[in-house]
CSV table of C-alpha atoms in Angstrom, one decimal:
chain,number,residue,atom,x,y,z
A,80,UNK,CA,0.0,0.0,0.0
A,81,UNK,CA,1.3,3.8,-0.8
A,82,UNK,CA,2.3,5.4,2.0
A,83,UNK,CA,0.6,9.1,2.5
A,84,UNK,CA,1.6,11.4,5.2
A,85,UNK,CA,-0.3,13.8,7.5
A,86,UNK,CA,1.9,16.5,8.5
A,87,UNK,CA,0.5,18.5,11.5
A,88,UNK,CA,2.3,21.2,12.9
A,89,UNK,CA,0.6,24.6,13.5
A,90,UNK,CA,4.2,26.6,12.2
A,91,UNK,CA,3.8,27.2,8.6
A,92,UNK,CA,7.4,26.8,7.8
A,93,UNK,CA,7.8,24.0,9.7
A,94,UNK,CA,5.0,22.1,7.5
A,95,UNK,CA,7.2,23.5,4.3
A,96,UNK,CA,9.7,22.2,5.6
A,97,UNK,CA,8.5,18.9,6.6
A,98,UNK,CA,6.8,18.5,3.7
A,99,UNK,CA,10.0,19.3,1.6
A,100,UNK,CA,12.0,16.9,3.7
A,101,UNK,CA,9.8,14.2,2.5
A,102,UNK,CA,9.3,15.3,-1.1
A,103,UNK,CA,12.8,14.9,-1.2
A,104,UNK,CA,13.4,11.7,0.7
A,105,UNK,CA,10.7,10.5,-2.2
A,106,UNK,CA,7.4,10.4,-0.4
A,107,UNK,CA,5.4,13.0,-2.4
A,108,UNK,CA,2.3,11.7,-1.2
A,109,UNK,CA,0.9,14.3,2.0
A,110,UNK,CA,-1.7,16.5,3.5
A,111,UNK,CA,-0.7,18.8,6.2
A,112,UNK,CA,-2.7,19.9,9.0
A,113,UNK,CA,-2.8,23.4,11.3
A,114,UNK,CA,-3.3,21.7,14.9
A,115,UNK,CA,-4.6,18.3,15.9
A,116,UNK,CA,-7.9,19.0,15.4
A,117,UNK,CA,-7.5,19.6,12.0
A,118,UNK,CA,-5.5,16.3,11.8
A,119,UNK,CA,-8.3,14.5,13.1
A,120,UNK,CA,-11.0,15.7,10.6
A,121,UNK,CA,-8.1,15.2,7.8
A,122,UNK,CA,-7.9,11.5,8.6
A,123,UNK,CA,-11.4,11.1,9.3
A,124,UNK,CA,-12.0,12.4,5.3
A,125,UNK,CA,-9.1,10.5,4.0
A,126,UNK,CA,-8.4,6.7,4.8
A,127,UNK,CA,-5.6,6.7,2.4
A,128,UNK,CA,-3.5,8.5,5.0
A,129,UNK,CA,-1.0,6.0,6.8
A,130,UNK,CA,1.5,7.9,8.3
A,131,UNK,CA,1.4,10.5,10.6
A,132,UNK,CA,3.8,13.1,11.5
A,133,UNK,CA,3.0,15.9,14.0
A,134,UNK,CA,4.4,18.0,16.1
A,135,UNK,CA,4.0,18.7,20.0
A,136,UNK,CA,2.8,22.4,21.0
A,137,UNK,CA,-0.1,23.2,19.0
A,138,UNK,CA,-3.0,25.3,19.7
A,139,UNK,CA,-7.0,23.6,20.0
A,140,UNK,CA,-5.0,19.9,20.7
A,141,UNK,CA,-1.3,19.2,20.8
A,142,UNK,CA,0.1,16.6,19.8
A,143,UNK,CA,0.3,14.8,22.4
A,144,UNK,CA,-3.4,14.6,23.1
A,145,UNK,CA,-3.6,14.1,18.8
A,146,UNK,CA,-1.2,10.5,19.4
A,147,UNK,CA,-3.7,9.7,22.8
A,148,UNK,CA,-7.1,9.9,20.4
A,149,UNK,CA,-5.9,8.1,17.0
A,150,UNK,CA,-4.6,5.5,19.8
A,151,UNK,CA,-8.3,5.2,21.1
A,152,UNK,CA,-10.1,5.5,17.9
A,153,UNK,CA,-10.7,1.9,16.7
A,154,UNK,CA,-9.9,2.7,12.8
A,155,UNK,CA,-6.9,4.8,13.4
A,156,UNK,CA,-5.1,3.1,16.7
A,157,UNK,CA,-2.6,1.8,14.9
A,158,UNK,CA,-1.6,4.8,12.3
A,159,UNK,CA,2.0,4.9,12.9
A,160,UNK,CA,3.0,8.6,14.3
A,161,UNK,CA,5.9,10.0,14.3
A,162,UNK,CA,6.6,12.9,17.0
A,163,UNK,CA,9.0,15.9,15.9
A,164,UNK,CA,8.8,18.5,18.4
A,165,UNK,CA,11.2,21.0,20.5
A,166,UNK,CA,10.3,19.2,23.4
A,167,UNK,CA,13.8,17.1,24.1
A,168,UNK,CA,13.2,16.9,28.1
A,169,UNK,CA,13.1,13.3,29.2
A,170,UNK,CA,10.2,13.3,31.1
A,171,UNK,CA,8.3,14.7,28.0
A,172,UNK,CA,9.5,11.9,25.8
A,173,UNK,CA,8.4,9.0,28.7
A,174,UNK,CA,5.1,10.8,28.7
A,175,UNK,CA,4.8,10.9,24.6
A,176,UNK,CA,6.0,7.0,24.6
A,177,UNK,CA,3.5,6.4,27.0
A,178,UNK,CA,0.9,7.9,24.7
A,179,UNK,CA,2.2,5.5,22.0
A,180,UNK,CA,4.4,7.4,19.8
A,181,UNK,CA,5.7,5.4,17.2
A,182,UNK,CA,9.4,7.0,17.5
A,183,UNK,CA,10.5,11.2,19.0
A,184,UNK,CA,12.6,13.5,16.2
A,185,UNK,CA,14.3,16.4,18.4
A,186,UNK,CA,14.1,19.6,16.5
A,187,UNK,CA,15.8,20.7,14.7
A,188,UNK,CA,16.2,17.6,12.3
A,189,UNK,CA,18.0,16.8,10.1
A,190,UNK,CA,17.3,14.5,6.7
A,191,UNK,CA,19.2,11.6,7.4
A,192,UNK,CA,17.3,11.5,11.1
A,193,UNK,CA,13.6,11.9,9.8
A,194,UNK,CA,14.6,8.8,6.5
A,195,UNK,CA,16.1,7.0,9.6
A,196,UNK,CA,13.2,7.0,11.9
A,197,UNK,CA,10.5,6.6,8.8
A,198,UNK,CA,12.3,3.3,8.1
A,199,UNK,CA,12.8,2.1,11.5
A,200,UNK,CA,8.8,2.9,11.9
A,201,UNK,CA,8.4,1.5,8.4
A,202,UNK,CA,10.6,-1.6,9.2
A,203,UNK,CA,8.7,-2.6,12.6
A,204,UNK,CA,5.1,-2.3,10.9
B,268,UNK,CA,-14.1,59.8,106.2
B,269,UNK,CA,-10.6,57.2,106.7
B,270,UNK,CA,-11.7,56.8,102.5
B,271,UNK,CA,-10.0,60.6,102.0
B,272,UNK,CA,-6.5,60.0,102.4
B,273,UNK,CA,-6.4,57.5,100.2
B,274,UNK,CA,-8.4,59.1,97.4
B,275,UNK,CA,-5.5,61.9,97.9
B,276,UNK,CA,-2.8,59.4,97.7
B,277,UNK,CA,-4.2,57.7,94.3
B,278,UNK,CA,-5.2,61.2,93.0
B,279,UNK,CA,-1.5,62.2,93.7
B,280,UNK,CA,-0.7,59.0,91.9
B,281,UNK,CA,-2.5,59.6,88.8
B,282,UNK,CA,-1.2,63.1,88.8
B,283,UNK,CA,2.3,61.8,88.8
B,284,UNK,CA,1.3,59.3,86.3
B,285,UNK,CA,0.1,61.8,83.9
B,286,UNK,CA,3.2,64.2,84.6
B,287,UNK,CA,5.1,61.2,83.5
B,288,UNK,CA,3.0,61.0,80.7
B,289,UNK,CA,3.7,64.4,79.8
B,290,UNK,CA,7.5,64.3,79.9
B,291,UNK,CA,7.1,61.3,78.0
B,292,UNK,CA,5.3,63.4,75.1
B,293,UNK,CA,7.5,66.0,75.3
B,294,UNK,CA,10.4,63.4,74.5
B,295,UNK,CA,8.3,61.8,72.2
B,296,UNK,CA,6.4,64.3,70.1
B,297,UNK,CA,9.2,65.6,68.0
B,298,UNK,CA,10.2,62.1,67.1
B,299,UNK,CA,6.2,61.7,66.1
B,300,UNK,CA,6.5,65.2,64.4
B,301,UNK,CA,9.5,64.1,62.6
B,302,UNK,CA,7.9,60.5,61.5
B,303,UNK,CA,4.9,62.8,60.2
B,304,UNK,CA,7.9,65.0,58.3
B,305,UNK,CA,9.2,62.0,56.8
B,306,UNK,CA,5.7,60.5,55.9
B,307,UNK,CA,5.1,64.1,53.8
B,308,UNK,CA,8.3,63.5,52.4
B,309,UNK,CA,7.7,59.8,51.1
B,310,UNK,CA,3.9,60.0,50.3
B,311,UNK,CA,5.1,61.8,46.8
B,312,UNK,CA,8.0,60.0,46.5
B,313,UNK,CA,4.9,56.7,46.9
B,314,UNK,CA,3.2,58.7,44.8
B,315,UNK,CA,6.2,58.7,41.8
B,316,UNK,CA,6.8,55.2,42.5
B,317,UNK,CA,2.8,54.2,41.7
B,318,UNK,CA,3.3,56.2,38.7
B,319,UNK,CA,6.6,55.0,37.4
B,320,UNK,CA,5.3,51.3,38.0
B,321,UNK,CA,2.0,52.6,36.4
B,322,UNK,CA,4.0,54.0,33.5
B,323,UNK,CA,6.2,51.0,33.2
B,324,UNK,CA,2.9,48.6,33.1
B,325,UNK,CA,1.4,50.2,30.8
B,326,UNK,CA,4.1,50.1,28.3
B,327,UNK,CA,4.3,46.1,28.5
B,328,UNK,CA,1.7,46.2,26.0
B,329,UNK,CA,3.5,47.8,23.8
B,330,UNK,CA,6.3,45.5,24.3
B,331,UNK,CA,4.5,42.7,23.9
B,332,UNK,CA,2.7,43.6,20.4
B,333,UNK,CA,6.3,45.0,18.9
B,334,UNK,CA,7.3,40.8,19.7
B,335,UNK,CA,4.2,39.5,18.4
B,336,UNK,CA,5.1,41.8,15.0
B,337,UNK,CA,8.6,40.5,14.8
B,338,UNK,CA,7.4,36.8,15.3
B,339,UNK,CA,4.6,37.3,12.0
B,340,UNK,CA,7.6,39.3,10.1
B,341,UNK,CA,9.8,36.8,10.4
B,342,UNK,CA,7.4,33.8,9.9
B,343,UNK,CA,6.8,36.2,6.4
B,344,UNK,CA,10.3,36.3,5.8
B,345,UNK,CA,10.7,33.0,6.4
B,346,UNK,CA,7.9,31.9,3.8
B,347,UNK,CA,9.4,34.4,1.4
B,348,UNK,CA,12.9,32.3,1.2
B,349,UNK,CA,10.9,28.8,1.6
B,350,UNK,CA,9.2,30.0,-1.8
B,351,UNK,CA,12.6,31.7,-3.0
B,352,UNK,CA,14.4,28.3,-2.2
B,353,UNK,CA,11.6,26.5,-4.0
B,354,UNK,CA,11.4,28.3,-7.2
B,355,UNK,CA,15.4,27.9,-7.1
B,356,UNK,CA,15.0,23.6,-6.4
B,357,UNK,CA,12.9,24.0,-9.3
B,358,UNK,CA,15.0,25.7,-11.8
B,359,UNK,CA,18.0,24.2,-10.8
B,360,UNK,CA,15.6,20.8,-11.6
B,361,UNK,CA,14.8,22.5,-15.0
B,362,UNK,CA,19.0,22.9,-16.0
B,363,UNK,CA,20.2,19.4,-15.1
B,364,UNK,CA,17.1,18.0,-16.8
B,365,UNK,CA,18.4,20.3,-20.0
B,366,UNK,CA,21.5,19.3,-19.1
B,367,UNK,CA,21.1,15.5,-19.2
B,368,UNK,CA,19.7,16.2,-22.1
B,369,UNK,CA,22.1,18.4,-24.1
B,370,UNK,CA,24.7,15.6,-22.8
B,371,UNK,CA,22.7,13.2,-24.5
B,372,UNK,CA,22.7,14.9,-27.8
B,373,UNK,CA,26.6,15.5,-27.4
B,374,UNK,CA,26.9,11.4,-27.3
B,375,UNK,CA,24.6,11.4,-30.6
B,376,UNK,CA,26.3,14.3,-32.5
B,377,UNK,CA,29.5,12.9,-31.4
B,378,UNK,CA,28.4,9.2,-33.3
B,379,UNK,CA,27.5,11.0,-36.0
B,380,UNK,CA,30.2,12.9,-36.7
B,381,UNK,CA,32.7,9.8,-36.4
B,382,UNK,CA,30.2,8.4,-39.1
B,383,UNK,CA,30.9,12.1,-41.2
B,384,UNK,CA,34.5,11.9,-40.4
B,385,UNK,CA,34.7,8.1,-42.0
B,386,UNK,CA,32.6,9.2,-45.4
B,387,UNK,CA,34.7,12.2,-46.1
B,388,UNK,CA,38.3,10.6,-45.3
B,389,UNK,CA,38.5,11.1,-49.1
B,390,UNK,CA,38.2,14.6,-49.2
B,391,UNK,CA,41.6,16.1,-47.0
B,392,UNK,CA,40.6,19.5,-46.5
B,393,UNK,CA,36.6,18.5,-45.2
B,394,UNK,CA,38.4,16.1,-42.9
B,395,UNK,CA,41.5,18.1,-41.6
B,396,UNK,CA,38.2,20.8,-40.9
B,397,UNK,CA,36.4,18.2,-39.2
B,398,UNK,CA,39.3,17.1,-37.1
B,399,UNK,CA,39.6,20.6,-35.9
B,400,UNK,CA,36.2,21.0,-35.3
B,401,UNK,CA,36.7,17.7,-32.8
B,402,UNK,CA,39.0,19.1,-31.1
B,403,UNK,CA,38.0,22.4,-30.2
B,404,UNK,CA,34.4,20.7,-28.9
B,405,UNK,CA,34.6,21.0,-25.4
B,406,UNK,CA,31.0,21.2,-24.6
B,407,UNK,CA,31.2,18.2,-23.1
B,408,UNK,CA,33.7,19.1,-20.3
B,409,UNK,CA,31.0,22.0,-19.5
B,410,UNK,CA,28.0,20.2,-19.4
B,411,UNK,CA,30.1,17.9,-17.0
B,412,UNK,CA,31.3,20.4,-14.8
B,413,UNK,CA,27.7,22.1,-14.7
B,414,UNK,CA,26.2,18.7,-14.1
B,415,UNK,CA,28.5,17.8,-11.4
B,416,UNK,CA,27.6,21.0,-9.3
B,417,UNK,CA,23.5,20.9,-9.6
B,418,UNK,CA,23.3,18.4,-6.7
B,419,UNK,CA,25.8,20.4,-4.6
B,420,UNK,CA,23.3,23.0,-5.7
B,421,UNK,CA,20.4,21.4,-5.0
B,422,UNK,CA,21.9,20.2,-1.6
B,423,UNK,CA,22.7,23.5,-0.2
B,424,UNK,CA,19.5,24.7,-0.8
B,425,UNK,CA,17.7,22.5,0.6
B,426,UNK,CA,20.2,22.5,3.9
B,427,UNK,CA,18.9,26.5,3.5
B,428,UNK,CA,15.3,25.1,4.0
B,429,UNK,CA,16.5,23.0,7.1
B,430,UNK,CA,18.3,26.0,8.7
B,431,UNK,CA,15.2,28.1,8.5
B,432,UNK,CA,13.7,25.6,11.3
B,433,UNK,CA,15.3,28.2,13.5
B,434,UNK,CA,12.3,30.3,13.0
B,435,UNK,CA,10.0,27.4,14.3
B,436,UNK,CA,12.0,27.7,17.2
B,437,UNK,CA,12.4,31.5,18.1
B,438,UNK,CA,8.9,32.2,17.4
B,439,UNK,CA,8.6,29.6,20.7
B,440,UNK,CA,11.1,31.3,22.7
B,441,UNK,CA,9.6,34.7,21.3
B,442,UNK,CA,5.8,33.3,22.3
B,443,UNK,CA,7.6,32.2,26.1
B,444,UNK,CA,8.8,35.5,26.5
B,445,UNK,CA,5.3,37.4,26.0
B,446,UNK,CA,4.0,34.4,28.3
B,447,UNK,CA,6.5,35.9,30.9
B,448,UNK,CA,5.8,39.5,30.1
B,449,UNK,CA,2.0,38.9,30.5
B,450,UNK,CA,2.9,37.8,34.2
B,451,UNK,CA,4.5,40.4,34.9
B,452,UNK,CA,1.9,42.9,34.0
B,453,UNK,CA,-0.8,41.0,35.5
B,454,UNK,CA,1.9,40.9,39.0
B,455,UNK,CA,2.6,44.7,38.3
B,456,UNK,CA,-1.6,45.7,37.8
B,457,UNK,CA,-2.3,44.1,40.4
B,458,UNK,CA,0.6,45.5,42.6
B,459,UNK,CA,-0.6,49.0,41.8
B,460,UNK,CA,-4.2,48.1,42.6
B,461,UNK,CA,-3.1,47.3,45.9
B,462,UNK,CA,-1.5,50.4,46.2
B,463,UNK,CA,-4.2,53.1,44.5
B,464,UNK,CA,-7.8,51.0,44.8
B,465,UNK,CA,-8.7,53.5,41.7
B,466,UNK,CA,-8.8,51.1,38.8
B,467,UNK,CA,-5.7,52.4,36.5
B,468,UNK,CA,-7.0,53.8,32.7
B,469,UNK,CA,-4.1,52.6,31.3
B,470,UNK,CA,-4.0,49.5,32.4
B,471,UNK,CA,-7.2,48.8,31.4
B,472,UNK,CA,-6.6,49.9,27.8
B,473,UNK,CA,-3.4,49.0,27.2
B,474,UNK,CA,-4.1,45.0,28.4
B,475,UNK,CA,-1.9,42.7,26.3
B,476,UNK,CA,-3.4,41.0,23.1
B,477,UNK,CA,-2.2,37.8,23.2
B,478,UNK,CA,-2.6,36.0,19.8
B,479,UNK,CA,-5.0,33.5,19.8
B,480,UNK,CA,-4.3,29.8,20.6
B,481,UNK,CA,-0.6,30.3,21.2
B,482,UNK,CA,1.0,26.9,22.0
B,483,UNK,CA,4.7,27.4,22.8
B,484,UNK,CA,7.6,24.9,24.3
B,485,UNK,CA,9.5,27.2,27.1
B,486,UNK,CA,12.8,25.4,26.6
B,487,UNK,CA,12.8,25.6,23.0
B,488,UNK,CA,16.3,26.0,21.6
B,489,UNK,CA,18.1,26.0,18.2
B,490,UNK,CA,21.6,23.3,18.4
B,491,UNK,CA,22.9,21.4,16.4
B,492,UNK,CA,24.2,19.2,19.1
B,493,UNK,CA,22.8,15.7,18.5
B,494,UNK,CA,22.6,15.2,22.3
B,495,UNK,CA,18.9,15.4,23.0
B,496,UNK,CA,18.3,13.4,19.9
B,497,UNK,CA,20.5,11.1,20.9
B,498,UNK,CA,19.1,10.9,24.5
B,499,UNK,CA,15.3,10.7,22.9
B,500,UNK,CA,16.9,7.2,20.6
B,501,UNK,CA,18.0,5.5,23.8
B,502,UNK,CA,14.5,6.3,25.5
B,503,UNK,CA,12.9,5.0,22.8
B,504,UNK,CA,14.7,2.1,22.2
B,505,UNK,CA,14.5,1.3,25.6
B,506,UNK,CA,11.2,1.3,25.7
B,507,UNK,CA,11.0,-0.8,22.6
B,508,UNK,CA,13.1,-3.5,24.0
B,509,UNK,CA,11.1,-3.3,27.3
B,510,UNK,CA,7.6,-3.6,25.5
B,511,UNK,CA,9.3,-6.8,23.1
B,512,UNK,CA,10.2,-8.5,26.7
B,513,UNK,CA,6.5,-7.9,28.0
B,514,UNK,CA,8.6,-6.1,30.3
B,515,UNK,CA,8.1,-2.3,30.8
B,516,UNK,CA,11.2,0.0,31.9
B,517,UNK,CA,11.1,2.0,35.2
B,518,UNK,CA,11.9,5.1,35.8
B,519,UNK,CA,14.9,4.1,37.5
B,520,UNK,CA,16.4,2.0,34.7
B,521,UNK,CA,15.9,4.9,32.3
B,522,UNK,CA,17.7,6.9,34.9
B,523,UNK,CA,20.9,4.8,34.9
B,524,UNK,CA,21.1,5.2,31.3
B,525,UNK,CA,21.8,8.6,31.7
B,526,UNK,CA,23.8,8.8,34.8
């Protein structure tokens, strides 16, 4: 199956810059959404999304609360999710395993780190 | 009548008492007219303290809105050089595409003139012209050259489009720091309120406009050290390896890793 990516992160250059990354890593198939509400209706419209990456501190729901409902909605629990965030305490990334994050991308990233974890998610689903 | 000398005595008591009292105001009235000297002196200087703070707090505003600009102007900025960056990627996709193909027609003009050179061995001067004409190609070498550079090219602009993550990242620190100045005005209002129960004008007009729904890490920070990223691989693989052995990791194990 094609893999399509949700990015959500409520900075408009990082989405660019997200989405970029991936065009260039060869995955020109995406959506991006403003805040984890928006993520939510995206993948409620669109089962063809597969892969979500999303980012931490966002406004309406973050992303941490985004990871805890796909993980408790029956359809999308086990969308893999991919957490790139500012957030590089380690209590925060306990608490965003603990919510079920597939793998944690401290920003800023680089290329080689976001193919890296895509594969290692890719690899163990 | 035996009830007299004693009312004397206490009377003469009282009297002392008061005499005592006296001398005691005497000693102590300039030291009460002094402490009401001093309060006339400090109640303006107060006064010009409420004020100043007054002043101050109702310039936070101010503050705050000139940080909310810069973090919109340079989120423009930034989405000026994302689209200057991408109309660049493209173009510089546009010249290796024409270059891959001009090096392609180089390969078939080069076949065909090898095939010219053969038929027109017979005439001297056509080939000696030809021969020339070989040698002083160097198109090739170019179309190399150029070739060889586009994905340097291409790579540093797209390393442009990772460095601008740094605006991600100030915009955060940007958004803490109006967080903490919002504090401060609310501790500074409410300070003055305190002080002058009279509700402040320009505190009531000048309140800070937060932008809506502004969600902001406090310890954001731009490195390129791979530290936390490294710490955030061994906490998740950790926690991979404990979940494969049915076994989840505590606190204290995590802790180890990093001590």
């Amino acid at each position: 199956m094609a893999l399509k990516f949700l990015v959500v992160d409520d900075s408009v250059t990082m989405r660019r810059i997200v989405s970029n990354s991936l065009k260039n890593l060869g995955y020109d198939n995406l959506v991006e959404a403003v805040d984890g509400k928006d993520a939510l209706a995206k993948l409620a419209a669109d089962e063809n999304i597969n892969f979500v990456i999303t980012d931490w501190n966002m406004p309406i729901l973050s992303g941490l609360e985004l990871t805890k409902a796909i993980r408790g909605d029956e359809k999308l629990g086990a969308v893999p999710i991919l957490m790139v965030t500012t957030r590089g305490v380690k209590e925060d990334i306990l608490e965003a395993l603990q919510a079920k994050v597939n793998n944690y991308i401290v920003k800023p990233f680089t290329p080689q780190i976001l193919k890296e974890k895509i594969d290692q998610i890719l690899a163990n689903n | 009548m035996g009830k007299a000398p004693n009312n004397m005595s206490g009377l003469f008591e009282k009297l002392h008492d008061l005499k005592s009292l006296f001398k005691y105001g005497e000693k102590i009235v300039p030291i009460i007219q002094s402490l009401v000297d001093f309060m006339q002196d400090t109640v303006p200087l107060l006064e010009n303290i409420n004020h100043s703070i007054a002043d101050s707090t109702a310039k936070i505003p101010a503050a705050s809105n000139q940080i909310n600009n810069v973090t919109s102007a340079t989120e423009l900025a930034t989405t000026e050089i994302l689209d200057l960056v991408d109309a660049l990627s493209m173009n510089f996709d546009k010249v290796e595409t024409k270059v891959n193909l001009a090096k392609q027609k180089d390969i078939e003009k080069a076949a065909l003139l090898e095939e010219l050179q053969k038929e027109i061995k017979k005439n001297s001067k056509a080939s000696e012209l030809l021969s020339k004409y070989m040698e002083m190609k160097d198109s090739e070498a170019a179309l190399n050259f150029v070739g060889d550079l586009l994905p340097k090219f291409k790579d540093d602009t797209y390393h442009i489009t990772l460095s601008l993550q740094v605006q991600d990242i100030t915009a955060q620190q940007l958004a803490a720091v109006n967080h903490l100045i919002d504090s401060v005005q609310e501790r500074l209002s409410s300070l003055i309120q305190d002080i002058d129960s009279t509700e402040i004008k320009e505190l009531t007009v000048g309140k800070i406009q937060a932008p809506d729904g502004v969600a902001f890490d406090p310890n954001a920070k731009y490195s390129k050290s791979k530290d936390l990223q490294n710490m955030a691989d061994v906490i998740v693989n950790n926690a991979n390896t404990s979940n494969n052995n049915n076994n989840k990791a505590s606190q204290d194990e995590i802790d180890k890793l990093f001590s």
